């Protein structure tokens, strides 16, 4: 059960996917906080009232990512770092799940550390990423101590398979993972010169190395979005500071420059209809700390897009989601640790209503 609500400042969101819609249509926002995580839930689908924040204990988390399956279940995967009796770091990954909006989280379960034999490497484990395929299978990825990518996934009957080593040496933190509408999982890991990529041919299959993406992203900035049936587009901030870039691995070619002024943190991406047109909406936190938003026809980035700053400075990445009425909702964590929201106006275009504090 959640602990009594606490007035704790939240940390910067570790991922841009922290505002999710449940099977009942209600939006829920999650943020890592000292000693655990905070959760805000819409009182009714479409808002505007919210419940929370409720506090859930999860001690010693240094990073938290979320993934949601087609069943609406929200999976939490965290990096946990504790100290043993000698004062040395003990690092593992942990997993929990929330089955319904507003319901308690299940107990946290350790997924271990791939460096069980070479314990001196264990503290250098990176930040995890996760994806859930159409069958509800959870896939967890993490950068290990030698800059390889490791995967562990949930098998039949809830048993977790062992760690698989993708056997590379150039992966950086900021892994992005996505399950497409056909259930295939793809994973992308930033490198110094390109983004490494693995993909399944079909749901449940093995992840095999695919062509690299010619985009060297700022670590932690990348996100993937399905922009056509079973086809993804990768969005990330350029490591050299030239703005946001886009690339569709299935089509090849060079990365497409999108501009913007991203600071640190991931890009948020959402696909929706705007004035009857299939559009992609992007958001990020600028170098000055404010959220910035842009929209353009899906898979037609060259049609042009204009970035607009909105709201006050925030902690970490803003998030995007569609509410029960199909309106775009943008969320951010204010510098005071409170949840801030802006919904799409009931008028043509993507104008947002005034930001509100929850």
XYZ file of C-alpha atoms in Angstrom:
358
model
C 0.000 0.000 0.000
C 1.220 3.550 -0.554
C 2.680 5.396 2.355
C 1.138 8.571 3.660
C 1.572 11.453 1.221
C 4.866 13.244 1.810
C 5.909 16.688 0.724
C 9.167 15.534 -0.818
C 10.954 17.296 -3.633
C 11.237 15.034 -6.635
C 14.335 14.523 -8.664
C 14.525 15.170 -12.383
C 12.601 12.513 -14.319
C 15.037 9.915 -15.668
C 12.883 9.214 -18.725
C 10.440 11.143 -20.897
C 7.898 8.308 -20.582
C 6.578 9.099 -17.111
C 3.004 10.181 -17.971
C 0.933 7.126 -18.923
C -2.732 6.370 -19.600
C -4.313 3.313 -17.999
C -6.962 0.968 -19.349
C -9.619 3.055 -17.575
C -8.522 6.162 -19.483
C -6.987 7.929 -16.491
C -3.558 9.507 -16.760
C -0.937 8.814 -14.116
C 2.329 10.674 -13.566
C 5.309 9.130 -11.783
C 8.480 10.712 -10.429
C 11.390 9.343 -8.455
C 11.717 10.919 -5.014
C 13.963 10.522 -1.996
C 13.414 6.978 -0.729
C 10.923 5.951 -3.399
C 8.572 7.358 -5.988
C 5.614 9.727 -6.151
C 2.444 9.050 -8.109
C -0.332 11.416 -9.219
C -3.511 9.941 -10.757
C -6.434 11.639 -12.480
C -9.532 11.446 -10.289
C -11.571 10.733 -13.427
C -10.677 10.125 -17.049
C -10.051 13.413 -18.811
C -9.481 15.385 -15.596
C -9.201 18.057 -14.479
C -8.933 16.891 -10.828
C -6.030 14.742 -9.663
C -5.326 12.590 -6.605
C -1.911 12.527 -4.958
C 0.902 12.564 -4.789
C 1.015 9.166 -3.098
C 4.428 8.006 -1.946
C 5.672 4.441 -2.501
C 8.803 3.296 -0.734
C 11.649 2.118 -2.954
C 14.878 2.894 -1.104
C 18.217 3.506 -2.762
C 17.022 3.994 -6.338
C 19.442 6.005 -8.466
C 17.467 5.658 -11.714
C 13.915 4.691 -12.645
C 12.390 3.855 -16.016
C 8.851 2.793 -16.941
C 7.315 0.618 -19.630
C 3.665 -0.132 -20.350
C 2.203 -3.123 -22.129
C -0.905 -3.419 -24.269
C -2.675 -4.748 -21.153
C -2.140 -1.381 -19.462
C 0.177 -2.775 -16.799
C 2.936 -0.333 -15.842
C 6.339 -1.887 -15.206
C 8.976 -0.094 -13.144
C 12.649 -0.953 -13.538
C 15.144 0.787 -11.296
C 18.846 0.834 -10.619
C 19.428 0.353 -6.888
C 22.668 1.157 -5.098
C 23.190 0.239 -1.442
C 26.197 -0.036 0.864
C 27.371 -3.245 2.515
C 28.902 -3.536 5.972
C 32.272 -2.499 4.530
C 30.781 0.610 2.979
C 31.190 -0.686 -0.563
C 28.553 -0.193 -3.246
C 26.144 -3.051 -3.943
C 24.265 -2.448 -7.213
C 21.376 -4.369 -8.757
C 18.298 -3.787 -10.887
C 14.816 -4.072 -9.376
C 11.357 -4.505 -10.891
C 7.809 -3.807 -9.787
C 4.450 -3.572 -11.547
C 1.162 -1.687 -11.192
C -1.809 -3.556 -12.660
C -4.446 -0.820 -12.610
C -4.606 2.956 -12.337
C -4.542 4.087 -8.723
C -3.818 0.600 -7.376
C -0.784 -0.311 -5.233
C 2.535 -1.366 -6.683
C 3.595 -4.962 -6.239
C 6.643 -5.769 -4.126
C 9.983 -4.847 -5.644
C 11.922 -7.839 -6.910
C 15.647 -7.890 -7.611
C 16.730 -8.753 -11.149
C 20.314 -9.024 -9.986
C 23.417 -7.748 -11.734
C 25.064 -9.350 -14.785
C 28.458 -9.016 -13.085
C 27.813 -11.684 -10.462
C 31.213 -13.348 -10.993
C 33.318 -10.219 -11.499
C 31.985 -8.350 -8.496
C 34.467 -5.502 -8.890
C 32.609 -4.543 -12.069
C 29.132 -4.641 -10.535
C 29.046 -1.020 -9.241
C 29.680 0.284 -12.770
C 26.329 -0.979 -14.054
C 24.509 1.699 -16.038
C 20.920 2.904 -16.374
C 18.246 0.398 -17.464
C 15.648 0.579 -20.227
C 12.584 -1.616 -20.670
C 9.987 -2.647 -23.249
C 6.915 -4.890 -23.039
C 5.832 -6.863 -26.104
C 2.241 -7.634 -27.110
C 2.310 -10.866 -25.092
C 3.184 -8.934 -21.930
C 6.812 -10.122 -21.846
C 9.065 -7.612 -20.102
C 12.476 -6.993 -21.661
C 15.120 -5.180 -19.590
C 18.302 -3.737 -21.083
C 21.287 -2.160 -19.367
C 24.760 -0.889 -20.202
C 27.317 -2.998 -18.332
C 30.756 -2.171 -16.903
C 32.574 -2.816 -20.192
C 30.114 -0.814 -22.330
C 28.249 -3.807 -23.655
C 24.464 -4.155 -23.601
C 22.897 -6.850 -21.443
C 19.324 -8.101 -21.660
C 17.152 -10.024 -19.238
C 13.545 -10.866 -20.014
C 10.630 -12.397 -18.251
C 9.933 -15.939 -19.379
C 6.881 -18.163 -19.117
C 5.183 -18.349 -15.761
C 6.832 -15.155 -14.544
C 10.320 -16.675 -14.357
C 13.113 -14.477 -15.580
C 15.622 -15.789 -18.081
C 19.351 -15.310 -17.512
C 21.336 -12.324 -18.716
C 22.253 -12.193 -22.399
C 25.373 -10.301 -23.499
C 25.101 -8.450 -26.816
C 28.926 -8.389 -26.911
C 29.778 -4.862 -27.924
C 32.193 -2.442 -26.284
C 30.973 0.993 -27.370
C 27.549 1.407 -25.753
C 26.842 4.443 -23.586
C 24.028 5.172 -21.151
C 20.713 6.274 -22.578
C 19.473 3.006 -24.084
C 16.016 3.269 -25.680
C 13.713 0.272 -26.190
C 10.360 -0.015 -27.934
C 7.827 -2.727 -28.737
C 6.010 -2.095 -32.024
C 2.325 -2.761 -32.651
C 3.233 -6.202 -34.025
C 4.985 -7.052 -30.758
C 8.541 -6.847 -32.083
C 11.094 -5.301 -29.735
C 13.884 -3.021 -30.919
C 16.641 -1.578 -28.749
C 18.952 1.340 -29.491
C 22.116 2.164 -27.575
C 24.023 5.417 -28.055
C 27.682 5.203 -29.016
C 30.385 7.801 -29.542
C 30.076 7.647 -33.347
C 26.666 6.089 -34.004
C 23.644 4.516 -32.335
C 23.798 0.731 -32.036
C 20.634 -1.202 -32.871
C 19.184 -4.658 -32.285
C 15.799 -5.935 -33.485
C 13.567 -8.976 -33.438
C 12.253 -10.368 -36.724
C 9.039 -11.338 -34.945
C 7.577 -11.209 -31.450
C 9.359 -13.505 -29.031
C 12.361 -13.988 -31.300
C 15.992 -13.295 -30.573
C 17.295 -9.758 -30.781
C 19.953 -9.611 -33.472
C 22.349 -6.836 -34.445
C 21.000 -4.541 -37.142
C 22.595 -1.676 -39.033
C 23.821 1.171 -36.870
C 21.969 4.478 -36.984
C 24.230 7.285 -38.302
C 23.455 9.529 -35.352
C 25.766 10.129 -32.413
C 23.349 11.308 -29.719
C 23.910 13.105 -26.481
C 23.739 10.222 -23.963
C 20.304 9.939 -22.425
C 18.539 12.023 -25.071
C 17.159 9.336 -27.389
C 13.624 8.017 -27.709
C 11.839 5.795 -30.237
C 8.322 6.186 -31.625
C 6.345 3.938 -33.989
C 5.566 6.285 -36.889
C 4.184 3.708 -39.371
C 3.000 0.119 -38.932
C 5.930 -1.801 -37.417
C 8.363 1.021 -38.263
C 10.024 3.303 -35.757
C 11.688 6.690 -35.866
C 14.520 7.505 -33.491
C 14.705 11.049 -32.093
C 17.710 12.302 -30.136
C 19.729 15.413 -29.418
C 22.916 15.654 -31.424
C 26.027 15.162 -29.277
C 27.652 18.114 -31.065
C 24.869 20.467 -29.993
C 23.148 21.104 -33.319
C 19.668 20.277 -32.009
C 17.292 17.332 -32.320
C 17.846 14.757 -35.079
C 15.516 12.093 -36.500
C 16.253 8.814 -38.261
C 14.165 5.903 -39.562
C 16.350 2.789 -39.440
C 14.120 0.810 -41.804
C 14.566 3.427 -44.531
C 18.227 4.280 -43.996
C 19.744 7.507 -45.205
C 21.207 10.340 -43.141
C 19.748 11.763 -39.959
C 17.246 14.589 -40.430
C 17.941 17.836 -38.518
C 14.941 19.206 -36.602
C 16.462 22.135 -34.755
C 15.422 23.037 -31.229
C 17.627 23.924 -28.295
C 17.702 20.783 -26.137
C 19.505 20.718 -22.832
C 20.170 17.480 -20.991
C 17.584 14.714 -20.792
C 15.491 12.719 -23.239
C 13.202 13.879 -26.019
C 9.499 13.091 -25.544
C 7.587 11.907 -28.628
C 3.882 11.344 -29.308
C 1.799 10.555 -32.383
C -1.719 11.947 -32.707
C -4.215 13.492 -35.120
C -4.193 17.306 -35.266
C -6.923 18.892 -37.393
C -7.428 15.508 -39.040
C -3.764 15.073 -39.973
C -1.435 12.372 -38.633
C 1.166 14.336 -36.669
C 4.141 13.763 -34.413
C 4.608 15.954 -31.345
C 8.042 16.364 -29.761
C 9.084 18.027 -26.519
C 12.297 18.505 -24.584
C 13.802 20.624 -21.856
C 15.864 23.454 -23.259
C 19.289 24.561 -22.123
C 17.522 27.375 -20.230
C 15.358 24.852 -18.381
C 11.959 25.511 -19.999
C 9.894 22.885 -21.852
C 9.838 23.304 -25.622
C 7.250 21.827 -28.002
C 6.965 21.194 -31.751
C 4.636 19.312 -34.116
C 4.819 18.238 -37.762
C 3.227 15.723 -40.161
C 4.335 12.223 -39.185
C 7.343 11.024 -41.202
C 7.461 14.364 -43.018
C 9.960 16.235 -40.863
C 11.185 18.128 -43.903
C 7.806 19.879 -44.091
C 9.203 22.065 -41.341
C 8.526 22.535 -37.665
C 8.688 25.378 -35.210
C 9.727 24.986 -31.600
C 7.854 26.990 -28.983
C 8.931 27.354 -25.372
C 6.104 26.985 -22.857
C 5.700 27.072 -19.109
C 8.270 27.685 -16.397
C 11.667 26.014 -15.932
C 11.357 22.378 -14.926
C 13.326 19.489 -13.512
C 14.337 16.984 -16.167
C 12.397 16.032 -19.244
C 8.773 16.979 -19.883
C 6.372 14.171 -20.802
C 3.605 13.853 -23.404
C 0.436 11.726 -23.433
C -3.094 11.679 -24.822
C -5.915 11.928 -22.319
C -9.239 10.069 -22.507
C -10.626 12.743 -24.837
C -7.682 12.502 -27.218
C -6.170 15.803 -26.115
C -2.412 16.220 -25.923
C -1.269 16.648 -22.331
C 2.181 17.999 -21.519
C 3.552 17.429 -18.019
C 6.599 18.736 -16.224
C 8.019 18.676 -12.712
C 8.421 22.228 -11.458
C 11.540 23.418 -9.692
C 9.536 23.184 -6.457
C 8.924 19.450 -7.051
C 5.230 19.796 -7.945
C 3.489 18.362 -11.000
C 2.580 20.908 -13.694
C 0.196 20.184 -16.591
C -1.012 21.857 -19.789
C -3.767 20.349 -21.971
C -4.530 20.950 -25.609
C -7.218 23.577 -26.190
C -10.508 22.652 -27.835
C -9.626 24.606 -30.969
C -7.697 23.983 -34.197
C -3.960 23.404 -33.917
C -1.881 22.448 -30.910
C -2.403 25.437 -28.654
C -2.180 24.519 -24.963
C -4.294 25.791 -22.124
C -2.575 27.612 -19.266
C -0.307 25.474 -17.132
C -1.818 24.291 -13.863
C -0.147 23.076 -10.686
C -1.382 19.791 -9.214
